[in-house]
C-alpha atoms as one frame of an Amber mdcrd trajectory, in Angstrom:
protein
-224.827  -4.218 162.335-228.149  -3.968 163.957-231.340  -2.280 162.637-231.933
   1.023 164.446-235.448   1.947 165.423-235.868   5.135 167.314-237.067   5.173
 171.020-238.358   8.740 171.158-241.837   9.434 169.761-240.751  12.516 167.660
-237.935  10.548 166.025-240.291   7.502 165.411-242.713   9.937 163.636-239.787
  11.246 161.480-238.663   7.726 160.801-242.321   6.739 159.628-241.978   9.574
 157.156-238.803   8.463 155.750-240.191   4.802 155.658-243.261   6.002 153.861
-240.999   7.908 151.351-238.927   4.815 150.711-242.179   2.700 150.325-243.601
   5.009 147.846-240.289   5.362 146.029-240.153   1.507 145.818-243.665   1.294
 144.458-242.875   4.094 141.843-239.861   2.455 140.781-241.183  -0.997 140.153
-244.791  -0.066 139.199-244.582   3.191 137.204-247.584   2.382 135.121-249.917
   1.914 138.219-248.279   5.037 139.829-249.142   7.065 136.525-252.563   5.727
 136.520-253.199   6.641 140.224-251.793  10.095 139.670-253.853  10.750 136.350
-250.754  10.628 134.137-249.797   8.448 131.125-246.603   7.747 129.254-246.860
   8.317 125.440-246.902   5.138 123.426-243.655   4.392 121.824-241.722   6.627
 124.126-240.150   4.788 127.113-238.757   7.980 128.431-241.995   8.519 130.530
-241.494   5.338 132.391-237.888   5.863 132.781-238.601   9.335 134.442-241.282
   7.629 136.763-238.784   4.933 137.738-236.008   7.528 138.253-238.252   9.648
 140.444-239.146   6.302 142.435-235.449   5.767 142.813-234.774   9.181 144.235
-237.577   8.802 146.696-236.436   5.331 147.665-232.764   6.444 148.044-233.747
   9.590 150.161-236.036   7.641 152.508-233.540   4.876 152.926-230.778   7.388
 153.608-232.970   8.995 156.266-233.657   5.595 157.798-229.983   4.425 157.778
-228.324   7.616 158.780-231.100   8.818 161.279-229.509  12.216 161.687-231.298
  15.546 162.375-230.088  17.268 159.197-231.262  14.413 157.067-234.691  14.625
 158.545-234.458  18.375 158.229-233.790  17.884 154.248-236.551  15.373 154.029
-239.087  17.511 155.704-237.946  20.672 153.835-238.180  18.803 150.432-241.786
  17.725 151.181-242.618  21.197 152.362-241.462  22.687 149.112-243.277  19.924
 147.397-246.490  20.843 149.210-245.879  24.586 148.367-245.603  23.664 144.732
-248.789  21.713 144.729-250.543  24.684 146.284-249.161  26.806 143.382-250.500
  24.196 140.905-253.954  24.173 142.631-254.174  27.814 142.472-252.695  28.529
 139.097-253.178  25.465 136.953-256.807  24.908 137.710-255.802  21.773 139.528
-258.582  21.841 142.203-259.532  18.274 142.437-259.754  15.710 144.964-256.414
  13.936 144.126-254.541  17.081 144.355-255.930  17.979 147.787-255.396  14.414
 149.129-251.792  14.570 147.844-251.320  17.906 149.484-252.503  16.531 152.832
-250.044  13.651 152.512-247.230  16.033 151.505-247.970  18.366 154.454-248.020
  15.354 156.778-244.754  13.974 155.403-243.121  17.386 155.753-244.499  18.013
 159.355-243.448  14.862 160.826-239.613  15.208 160.524-239.699  19.027 160.872
-241.585  18.916 164.301-238.960  16.384 165.532-236.010  18.400 164.276-237.205
  21.539 165.653-238.131  20.044 169.062-242.023  20.184 168.886-242.603  16.608
 169.782-242.416  15.402 173.333-240.054  12.491 174.343
């Protein structure tokens, strides 16, 4: 079995979104403390469930990203893009209603919009071959 890397630019961008998702998931899964620190979160002392949730979330990102890479199907890329679009929408709601207007939230919003746009632009045919 060979490693498949797309030849079309649009699919390469969608692939990069999936690869970034998998990489972020890997980091979240194996370094939840540093991830929490970067996001301004902290697990309560004596309660390992916080780290368990962080690792679980990282495992989900890793699994979703690797699935998109290995299957390389339009529907998987669409699911990846739609998931990040909904995450970006939720972050906008948080910025507006939770008094979360800070630099980290805006940077993460830009990242989520980019991770949503790359696969969706490919799936809907907006990128040139």
